[in-house]
Amino acid sequence: MGLIVYCGLLTTLSAFSTDIVLPAFQSMTEDLNAPIIWVQGTVPVFSASFAVAHMVLGPASDRFGRRSIIAVGLVICLIGIVVAALGETVTQVLIGRAIQGFGCAAGPVLARAMLRDTHSGERLAHAMAITMAIFAIGPLTAPLLGFFLTEAFGWRAVFVAMATLTLSLMALSFLWLQETLPEERRQKLNLAKLIRSSAEIFGHSQSRY
């Protein structure tokens, strides 16, 4: 059950990181002296980097194991958060968000992979259902938390909240999380296979909706 809860928190990291920043847009616009459309760009920049990272972190975890790639992803995510939080211009914040989005992708990608490593059949469906229920906590709580933090401490406080969640997940990954993909089941990196798989994904009609 502990692994399922951890996977649920991993999956909600991306939604939490997207939604908590929404109430801070006006404050960011005034503080950074930037057009609102540039500040709003912190969301699509995060999402684009997040999407690209899926094609990198998934295959990497098949080769090197889930635990190590989760740790790498969370470290990258934290670096991006720090860059954005300390940014003095909207460009610096956007760069930070791009870095954050790339690392944050380790959450949902590897959470599902770990559940597939350790569960199957009805147990997997049950585990995924619990994970998705935990995932919903992010979108439900993040906007309200973002509003209160921005009103009380300013927009940079929302990045402190993101860093707190990320650090908590990092600590668990280093101190508690066990590897779920044994050596004998790991796959060598195959660029040609990766390209074919990516083409199949983008060529499928569901990927365009």
Coordinates of C-alpha atoms in Angstrom, one line a residue:
M1 CA 0.0 0.0 0.0
G2 CA 2.9 2.3 0.7
L3 CA 4.1 2.1 -2.9
I4 CA 0.7 2.9 -4.2
V5 CA 0.4 6.0 -2.1
Y6 CA 3.9 7.1 -3.2
C7 CA 3.0 6.5 -6.8
G8 CA -0.2 8.6 -6.3
L9 CA 1.9 11.5 -4.9
L10 CA 4.3 11.2 -7.9
T11 CA 1.4 11.4 -10.3
T12 CA -0.1 14.5 -8.7
L13 CA 3.2 16.4 -8.7
S14 CA 2.7 17.6 -12.3
A15 CA -0.9 18.7 -11.7
F16 CA 0.0 20.4 -8.4
S17 CA 2.9 22.2 -10.1
T18 CA 0.6 23.4 -12.9
D19 CA -2.5 24.5 -10.9
I20 CA -0.8 26.1 -7.9
V21 CA 0.8 28.8 -10.1
L22 CA -2.5 29.9 -11.7
P23 CA -3.6 32.3 -8.9
A24 CA -0.1 33.9 -8.9
F25 CA -0.3 35.3 -12.5
Q26 CA -1.4 38.8 -11.6
S27 CA 1.3 39.1 -8.8
M28 CA 4.0 37.7 -11.2
T29 CA 2.9 40.2 -13.9
E30 CA 3.3 43.1 -11.6
D31 CA 6.5 42.0 -9.9
L32 CA 8.3 41.0 -13.0
N33 CA 6.9 43.9 -15.1
A34 CA 6.0 41.5 -17.8
P35 CA 2.9 41.1 -20.1
I36 CA 0.3 38.8 -18.7
I37 CA 0.6 36.6 -21.9
W38 CA 4.2 35.9 -21.1
V39 CA 3.4 35.0 -17.5
Q40 CA 0.6 32.7 -18.7
G41 CA 3.3 31.0 -20.8
T42 CA 4.7 29.4 -17.7
V43 CA 1.9 26.7 -18.1
P44 CA 2.4 25.7 -21.8
V45 CA 6.2 25.8 -21.4
F46 CA 6.0 23.5 -18.5
S47 CA 3.6 21.2 -20.4
A48 CA 5.6 21.1 -23.6
S49 CA 8.8 20.1 -21.7
F50 CA 6.8 17.7 -19.6
A51 CA 5.5 16.0 -22.8
V52 CA 9.0 15.7 -24.4
A53 CA 10.5 14.2 -21.3
H54 CA 8.1 11.2 -21.4
M55 CA 10.0 9.9 -24.5
V56 CA 13.3 10.2 -22.6
L57 CA 12.6 9.1 -19.0
G58 CA 10.5 6.1 -19.8
P59 CA 13.1 4.3 -22.0
A60 CA 15.8 5.4 -19.6
S61 CA 14.0 3.7 -16.7
D62 CA 13.6 0.5 -18.7
R63 CA 17.4 0.5 -19.1
F64 CA 18.7 1.9 -15.7
G65 CA 15.8 1.1 -13.4
R66 CA 12.9 3.1 -11.9
R67 CA 14.5 4.3 -8.7
S68 CA 17.5 6.0 -10.2
I69 CA 15.5 7.8 -12.9
I70 CA 12.9 9.0 -10.4
A71 CA 15.8 10.5 -8.3
V72 CA 17.3 12.1 -11.4
G73 CA 13.9 13.5 -12.5
L74 CA 13.1 14.9 -9.1
V75 CA 16.5 16.6 -8.9
I76 CA 16.0 18.2 -12.3
C77 CA 12.5 19.3 -11.2
L78 CA 13.9 20.9 -8.0
I79 CA 16.6 22.7 -10.0
G80 CA 13.9 24.1 -12.3
I81 CA 11.8 25.2 -9.3
V82 CA 14.8 27.0 -7.8
V83 CA 15.6 28.8 -11.1
A84 CA 12.0 29.9 -11.5
A85 CA 11.6 31.0 -7.8
L86 CA 14.7 33.1 -8.0
G87 CA 14.0 34.5 -11.4
E88 CA 14.1 38.3 -11.8
T89 CA 12.7 38.3 -15.3
V90 CA 9.9 36.4 -16.9
T91 CA 12.4 34.8 -19.2
Q92 CA 14.3 33.3 -16.3
V93 CA 11.0 32.0 -14.8
L94 CA 10.1 30.4 -18.1
I95 CA 13.5 28.7 -18.3
G96 CA 13.0 27.4 -14.8
R97 CA 9.5 26.1 -15.6
A98 CA 10.9 24.3 -18.7
I99 CA 13.5 22.6 -16.6
Q100 CA 10.9 21.8 -13.9
G101 CA 8.5 20.3 -16.4
F102 CA 11.1 18.0 -17.8
G103 CA 12.1 16.6 -14.4
C104 CA 8.5 16.5 -13.2
A105 CA 7.6 14.0 -16.0
A106 CA 9.4 11.3 -14.0
G107 CA 6.4 11.3 -11.7
P108 CA 3.5 10.0 -13.8
V109 CA 5.7 8.0 -16.2
L110 CA 7.5 6.0 -13.6
A111 CA 4.6 5.7 -11.1
R112 CA 2.6 3.8 -13.7
A113 CA 5.7 1.7 -14.6
M114 CA 6.3 0.8 -11.0
L115 CA 2.7 -0.3 -10.5
R116 CA 3.0 -2.5 -13.6
D117 CA 6.2 -3.9 -12.3
T118 CA 4.6 -5.0 -9.0
H119 CA 0.9 -5.6 -9.9
S120 CA -1.1 -7.4 -12.5
G121 CA -4.8 -8.1 -13.4
E122 CA -7.3 -6.9 -10.8
R123 CA -4.6 -5.9 -8.4
L124 CA -3.2 -3.5 -11.0
A125 CA -6.6 -2.0 -11.7
H126 CA -7.2 -1.6 -8.0
A127 CA -3.8 0.0 -7.5
M128 CA -4.3 2.4 -10.4
A129 CA -7.7 3.4 -9.1
I130 CA -6.2 4.4 -5.7
T131 CA -3.4 6.2 -7.5
M132 CA -5.8 8.2 -9.5
A133 CA -7.8 9.1 -6.4
I134 CA -4.6 10.5 -4.8
F135 CA -3.8 12.3 -8.1
A136 CA -7.0 14.2 -7.8
I137 CA -5.8 15.8 -4.6
G138 CA -3.4 18.0 -6.6
P139 CA -5.9 19.8 -8.9
L140 CA -8.4 20.1 -6.1
T141 CA -6.1 21.7 -3.5
A142 CA -3.4 23.5 -5.6
P143 CA -5.4 26.5 -6.8
L144 CA -6.7 27.3 -3.3
L145 CA -3.3 26.8 -1.7
G146 CA -1.7 29.0 -4.5
F147 CA -4.2 31.8 -3.8
F148 CA -3.5 31.9 0.0
L149 CA 0.2 31.6 -0.4
T150 CA 0.3 34.4 -3.0
E151 CA -1.9 36.7 -0.9
A152 CA 0.1 36.0 2.2
F153 CA 3.7 35.8 1.0
G154 CA 3.8 36.7 -2.7
W155 CA 4.1 34.6 -5.9
R156 CA 7.5 33.0 -5.0
A157 CA 5.8 31.2 -2.1
V158 CA 4.0 28.9 -4.6
F159 CA 7.4 27.7 -5.7
V160 CA 8.4 27.0 -2.1
A161 CA 5.3 24.8 -1.9
M162 CA 6.4 22.9 -5.1
A163 CA 9.9 22.5 -3.7
T164 CA 8.5 21.1 -0.4
L165 CA 6.5 18.4 -2.2
T166 CA 9.4 17.6 -4.5
L167 CA 11.9 17.4 -1.6
S168 CA 9.6 15.1 0.3
L169 CA 9.3 12.7 -2.7
M170 CA 13.1 12.9 -3.1
A171 CA 13.7 11.9 0.5
L172 CA 11.4 9.0 0.2
S173 CA 13.1 7.9 -3.1
F174 CA 16.5 7.9 -1.4
L175 CA 15.6 6.5 2.0
W176 CA 12.6 4.2 1.4
L177 CA 11.8 3.4 -2.2
Q178 CA 13.0 0.0 -3.4
E179 CA 13.8 -0.8 -7.1
T180 CA 10.9 -2.5 -8.8
L181 CA 12.6 -3.5 -12.1
P182 CA 15.1 -6.3 -11.6
E183 CA 18.3 -6.4 -13.6
E184 CA 17.2 -9.4 -15.7
R185 CA 14.1 -7.5 -17.0
R186 CA 15.9 -4.3 -18.1
Q187 CA 16.1 -3.5 -21.7
K188 CA 19.0 -1.9 -23.7
L189 CA 18.4 1.5 -25.2
N190 CA 17.4 1.2 -28.8
L191 CA 17.1 4.4 -30.7
A192 CA 15.4 2.8 -33.7
K193 CA 12.8 1.2 -31.5
L194 CA 12.2 4.4 -29.7
I195 CA 11.6 6.3 -32.9
R196 CA 9.2 3.6 -34.2
S197 CA 7.3 3.7 -30.9
S198 CA 7.1 7.5 -30.9
A199 CA 5.8 7.4 -34.5
E200 CA 3.1 4.9 -33.5
I201 CA 2.0 7.1 -30.6
F202 CA 1.9 10.3 -32.6
G203 CA 0.3 8.5 -35.5
H204 CA -2.6 7.2 -33.4
S205 CA -5.7 9.3 -33.5
Q206 CA -6.1 9.4 -29.8
S207 CA -2.8 11.1 -29.3
R208 CA -4.2 14.1 -31.2
Y209 CA -7.1 14.7 -28.8

